[in-house]
Short mmCIF file of C-alpha atoms in Angstrom, two decimals:
data_model
loop_
_atom_site.label_atom_id
_atom_site.label_comp_id
_atom_site.label_asym_id
_atom_site.label_seq_id
_atom_site.Cartn_x
_atom_site.Cartn_y
_atom_site.Cartn_z
CA MET A 1 -1.16 6.70 18.62
CA THR A 2 0.78 9.31 16.86
CA SER A 3 3.59 8.59 14.44
CA SER A 4 6.06 9.90 16.95
CA GLU A 5 4.74 7.54 19.65
CA ARG A 6 4.89 4.59 17.18
CA SER A 7 8.44 5.48 16.32
CA LYS A 8 9.50 5.55 19.90
CA ARG A 9 7.80 2.23 20.51
CA TRP A 10 9.51 0.60 17.57
CA ARG A 11 12.82 2.04 18.70
CA GLY A 12 12.34 0.60 22.18
CA LEU A 13 11.52 -2.84 20.72
CA LEU A 14 14.56 -2.83 18.50
CA VAL A 15 16.85 -1.74 21.36
CA GLY A 16 15.47 -4.69 23.45
CA ILE A 17 15.99 -7.18 20.64
CA LEU A 18 19.49 -5.94 20.06
CA ALA A 19 20.34 -6.11 23.82
CA ALA A 20 19.00 -9.65 23.95
CA ALA A 21 21.04 -10.63 20.91
CA LEU A 22 24.17 -9.16 22.38
CA SER A 23 23.60 -10.83 25.66
CA ALA A 24 23.16 -14.24 23.83
CA CYS A 25 26.45 -13.67 21.98
CA ASP A 26 28.21 -12.86 25.26
CA ASP A 27 26.68 -15.84 27.09
CA ARG A 28 29.48 -16.94 29.31
CA PRO A 29 30.15 -17.45 33.08
CA THR A 30 30.95 -14.27 34.96
CA VAL A 31 33.78 -13.60 37.32
CA ALA A 32 31.26 -13.92 40.12
CA ASP A 33 30.42 -17.38 38.91
CA GLY A 34 34.09 -18.28 38.98
CA ASP A 35 34.58 -16.74 42.48
CA ALA A 36 31.64 -18.71 43.82
CA ALA A 37 32.82 -22.01 42.29
CA PHE A 38 36.34 -21.46 43.65
CA LEU A 39 35.08 -20.63 47.10
CA GLN A 40 33.11 -23.84 47.30
CA GLN A 41 36.10 -25.83 46.21
CA VAL A 42 38.25 -24.06 48.79
CA ARG A 43 35.84 -24.97 51.57
CA THR A 44 35.72 -28.61 50.32
CA ASP A 45 39.44 -28.90 50.25
CA TRP A 46 40.57 -26.83 53.21
CA GLY A 47 37.51 -26.33 55.39
CA ASP A 48 35.55 -23.31 56.54
CA ALA A 49 38.53 -21.69 58.15
CA ALA A 50 40.02 -20.93 54.72
CA ARG A 51 39.35 -17.46 53.29
CA VAL A 52 39.42 -16.28 49.71
CA ARG A 53 41.06 -12.84 49.85
CA SER A 54 40.94 -12.15 46.12
CA PHE A 55 39.80 -13.76 42.89
CA GLU A 56 40.85 -12.49 39.44
CA LYS A 57 40.01 -13.87 36.06
CA THR A 58 43.13 -13.91 33.86
CA ASP A 59 41.80 -15.56 30.66
CA GLY A 60 38.85 -17.43 29.21
CA LEU A 61 38.05 -19.71 26.35
CA ALA A 62 34.58 -20.55 25.00
CA TYR A 63 34.07 -23.65 22.90
CA GLN A 64 31.76 -26.50 22.07
CA LYS A 65 32.24 -30.19 23.00
CA ASN A 66 29.96 -32.75 21.62
CA GLY A 67 27.47 -30.02 20.76
CA VAL A 68 27.48 -28.64 24.28
CA LYS A 69 28.68 -25.20 25.08
CA ALA A 70 31.70 -25.06 27.46
CA TYR A 71 33.94 -22.45 28.92
CA GLU A 72 37.36 -22.58 30.56
CA MET A 73 38.10 -19.74 32.96
CA GLU A 74 41.71 -19.21 34.04
CA TYR A 75 42.18 -17.45 37.35
CA VAL A 76 44.59 -16.32 40.03
CA ALA A 77 43.28 -16.26 43.62
CA VAL A 78 44.79 -15.54 47.04
CA VAL A 79 43.72 -17.88 49.77
CA GLU A 80 44.45 -17.49 53.49
CA ARG A 81 44.61 -20.55 55.69
CA PRO A 82 45.42 -20.95 59.40
CA GLU A 83 49.11 -22.01 59.83
CA HIS A 84 49.83 -21.32 56.13
CA GLY A 85 49.18 -17.65 55.75
CA SER A 86 48.26 -16.22 52.32
CA GLU A 87 49.05 -18.29 49.25
CA GLU A 88 48.55 -17.57 45.59
CA VAL A 89 46.52 -20.21 43.77
CA PRO A 90 46.42 -20.13 39.94
CA GLY A 91 44.11 -22.57 38.20
CA THR A 92 41.22 -23.27 35.82
CA ILE A 93 37.49 -23.68 36.24
CA SER A 94 35.54 -25.61 33.62
CA PHE A 95 31.88 -24.71 32.94
CA VAL A 96 29.26 -26.44 30.86
CA ARG A 97 26.04 -24.87 29.62
CA THR A 98 22.75 -26.60 30.48
CA GLU A 99 19.13 -25.55 30.26
CA ARG A 100 19.46 -24.14 33.80
CA GLY A 101 22.53 -22.12 33.01
CA TRP A 102 26.20 -22.57 33.48
CA ASN A 103 27.23 -25.46 35.67
CA VAL A 104 30.67 -26.09 37.16
CA ALA A 105 32.33 -29.19 35.74
CA SER A 106 35.66 -28.94 37.53
CA VAL A 107 37.92 -26.62 39.56
CA SER A 108 41.65 -27.12 39.40
CA GLY A 109 44.20 -25.14 41.31
CA GLN A 110 47.31 -25.64 43.31
CA THR A 111 49.50 -23.65 45.74
CA GLU A 112 53.15 -23.46 45.04
CA GLN A 113 53.85 -26.00 47.72
CA GLN A 114 51.34 -28.35 46.15
CA ARG A 115 52.75 -27.88 42.69
CA GLN A 116 56.27 -28.66 43.90
CA ALA A 117 55.04 -31.79 45.72
CA ALA A 118 53.15 -32.85 42.51
CA LEU A 119 56.38 -32.28 40.47
CA ARG A 120 58.41 -34.34 42.88
CA ARG A 121 55.89 -37.14 42.66
CA GLU A 122 55.94 -36.97 38.83
CA GLU A 123 59.74 -37.02 38.81
CA ASP A 124 59.79 -39.97 41.18
CA ILE A 125 57.43 -41.93 38.98
CA ALA A 126 59.41 -41.06 35.84
CA ASN A 127 62.69 -42.08 37.56
CA ARG A 128 61.27 -45.42 38.69
CA ALA A 129 60.16 -46.08 35.15
CA ASN A 130 63.59 -45.12 33.82
CA VAL A 131 65.37 -47.42 36.30
CA THR A 132 63.09 -50.25 35.20
CA ARG A 133 63.93 -49.55 31.50
CA ALA A 134 67.68 -49.38 32.18
CA ARG A 135 67.60 -52.71 33.89
CA GLN A 136 65.69 -54.22 31.02
CA ASP A 137 68.21 -52.77 28.54
CA ILE A 138 71.17 -54.18 30.58
CA ARG A 139 69.55 -57.66 30.56
CA THR A 140 69.10 -57.46 26.79
CA PHE A 141 72.75 -56.34 26.30
CA ASP A 142 73.91 -59.05 28.66
CA ALA A 143 72.09 -61.77 26.77
CA THR A 144 73.31 -60.51 23.41
CA LEU A 145 76.94 -60.37 24.64
CA GLN A 146 76.54 -63.97 25.70
CA LEU A 147 75.59 -64.86 22.14
CA TYR A 148 78.54 -62.91 20.78
CA LYS A 149 80.92 -64.92 22.96
CA LEU A 150 79.32 -68.24 21.95
CA ASP A 151 79.95 -67.38 18.36
CA ASN A 152 83.39 -65.76 18.61
CA GLY A 153 84.97 -67.17 21.81
CA ASN A 154 85.28 -63.94 23.66
CA TYR A 155 83.50 -60.80 24.61
CA PRO A 156 84.20 -57.47 22.85
CA SER A 157 87.05 -55.51 24.49
CA THR A 158 86.44 -52.31 26.33
CA GLN A 159 87.73 -50.38 23.31
CA GLN A 160 85.43 -52.26 20.88
CA GLY A 161 82.53 -51.66 23.28
CA LEU A 162 78.90 -52.33 22.61
CA ALA A 163 79.28 -51.12 19.01
CA ALA A 164 80.74 -54.56 18.36
CA LEU A 165 77.18 -55.93 18.64
CA VAL A 166 76.02 -53.79 15.68
CA SER A 167 79.00 -54.21 13.25
CA PRO A 168 82.10 -56.42 13.40
CA PRO A 169 85.09 -54.71 15.04
CA ASP A 170 88.29 -54.33 13.03
CA SER A 171 90.55 -54.49 15.99
CA GLU A 172 91.77 -57.35 18.23
CA PRO A 173 90.32 -59.60 19.40
CA ARG A 174 88.60 -59.99 15.98
CA PRO A 175 85.40 -62.05 15.87
CA THR A 176 85.81 -65.40 14.11
CA HIS A 177 82.24 -66.30 13.41
CA TYR A 178 80.44 -62.97 13.46
CA LYS A 179 76.69 -63.20 12.89
CA PRO A 180 75.68 -61.89 9.48
CA GLY A 181 73.77 -58.57 9.95
CA GLY A 182 75.13 -58.20 13.43
CA TYR A 183 73.64 -59.00 16.89
CA MET A 184 71.75 -55.69 17.28
CA LYS A 185 70.44 -53.05 14.86
CA SER A 186 71.63 -50.23 17.15
CA VAL A 187 72.85 -49.49 20.66
CA ARG A 188 70.57 -46.99 22.34
CA ASN A 189 71.46 -44.77 25.23
CA ASP A 190 70.16 -45.12 28.73
CA PRO A 191 66.81 -43.46 29.66
CA TRP A 192 68.60 -40.29 30.69
CA GLY A 193 70.28 -39.93 27.29
CA ASN A 194 73.75 -41.10 28.33
CA PRO A 195 75.74 -43.99 26.76
CA TYR A 196 75.74 -47.30 28.59
CA GLN A 197 79.17 -47.99 30.11
CA TYR A 198 81.01 -51.27 29.12
CA VAL A 199 84.24 -52.57 30.58
CA SER A 200 85.76 -55.88 29.68
CA PRO A 201 87.22 -57.59 31.57
CA GLY A 202 85.24 -56.09 34.42
CA MET A 203 85.88 -55.42 38.08
CA ARG A 204 82.82 -57.35 39.25
CA SER A 205 82.35 -59.94 36.52
CA GLU A 206 83.66 -61.00 33.15
CA PHE A 207 82.44 -57.65 31.90
CA ASP A 208 80.83 -54.72 33.68
CA LEU A 209 77.84 -53.20 31.88
CA PHE A 210 76.07 -50.26 33.62
CA SER A 211 74.35 -46.90 33.58
CA PHE A 212 75.38 -44.02 35.80
CA GLY A 213 71.73 -43.37 36.58
CA SER A 214 69.84 -40.09 36.48
CA ASP A 215 72.82 -37.82 37.37
CA GLY A 216 75.15 -39.30 34.70
CA GLN A 217 77.89 -39.68 37.30
CA SER A 218 79.46 -42.59 39.19
CA GLY A 219 77.83 -43.34 42.53
CA GLY A 220 74.81 -41.70 43.95
CA ASP A 221 71.59 -42.79 45.65
CA GLY A 222 68.12 -43.66 44.47
CA ALA A 223 67.60 -42.99 40.72
CA ALA A 224 71.10 -41.48 40.66
CA ALA A 225 72.73 -44.68 41.77
CA ASP A 226 74.62 -46.84 39.23
CA ILE A 227 72.61 -49.59 37.64
CA GLY A 228 74.73 -52.51 36.47
CA ASN A 229 74.64 -56.13 35.37
CA TRP A 230 75.95 -57.12 38.77
CA ASP A 231 72.47 -56.19 40.20
CA HIS A 232 70.80 -59.09 38.43
#
């Protein structure tokens, strides 16, 4: 073998080693992998009649989790379904690296209609939780106002408000046996960030204590309805 032939051979070996090294460094799922994973999920969710009209990778992130290689592929696809037409579906595909290659861990994606429905569900859950908290707050205020009256013979006036539970009011009717340190450390707002309303004497009871609900206005339905001590 001549020196020229040996040189060419070594050059070929080096090129192969370099290519293998670069391939290892760039070891990540391809767009085709993402397209296939998304298509399978589409068929699972919407049946064989659904068609993937386009699939585009928009971003990707390689990382390690518990010593295992992982990859997040963000995408935007267009899916066509009978009776729905074409819809854009953005989402994320999670891959994990195994000895056999890249495996799909999860595929997430929603149409605009699905996203809006999910947002409404989340809002409904949050509002129900807020209504529950408002009712708990009102019960706490109610019990504390009862203690205030036991000590001082009357409830705070409308003008004195719930602040009278934190520090003694300096207007009439003045408390006669105010609890040292007050009855509450602070008066917090309702779950929607608005002050609780207090009227004494009230229209429905000795005092009316209420929240205007999610809309911050009198009246309303559902989570927007007024929540008061007359509900208990």
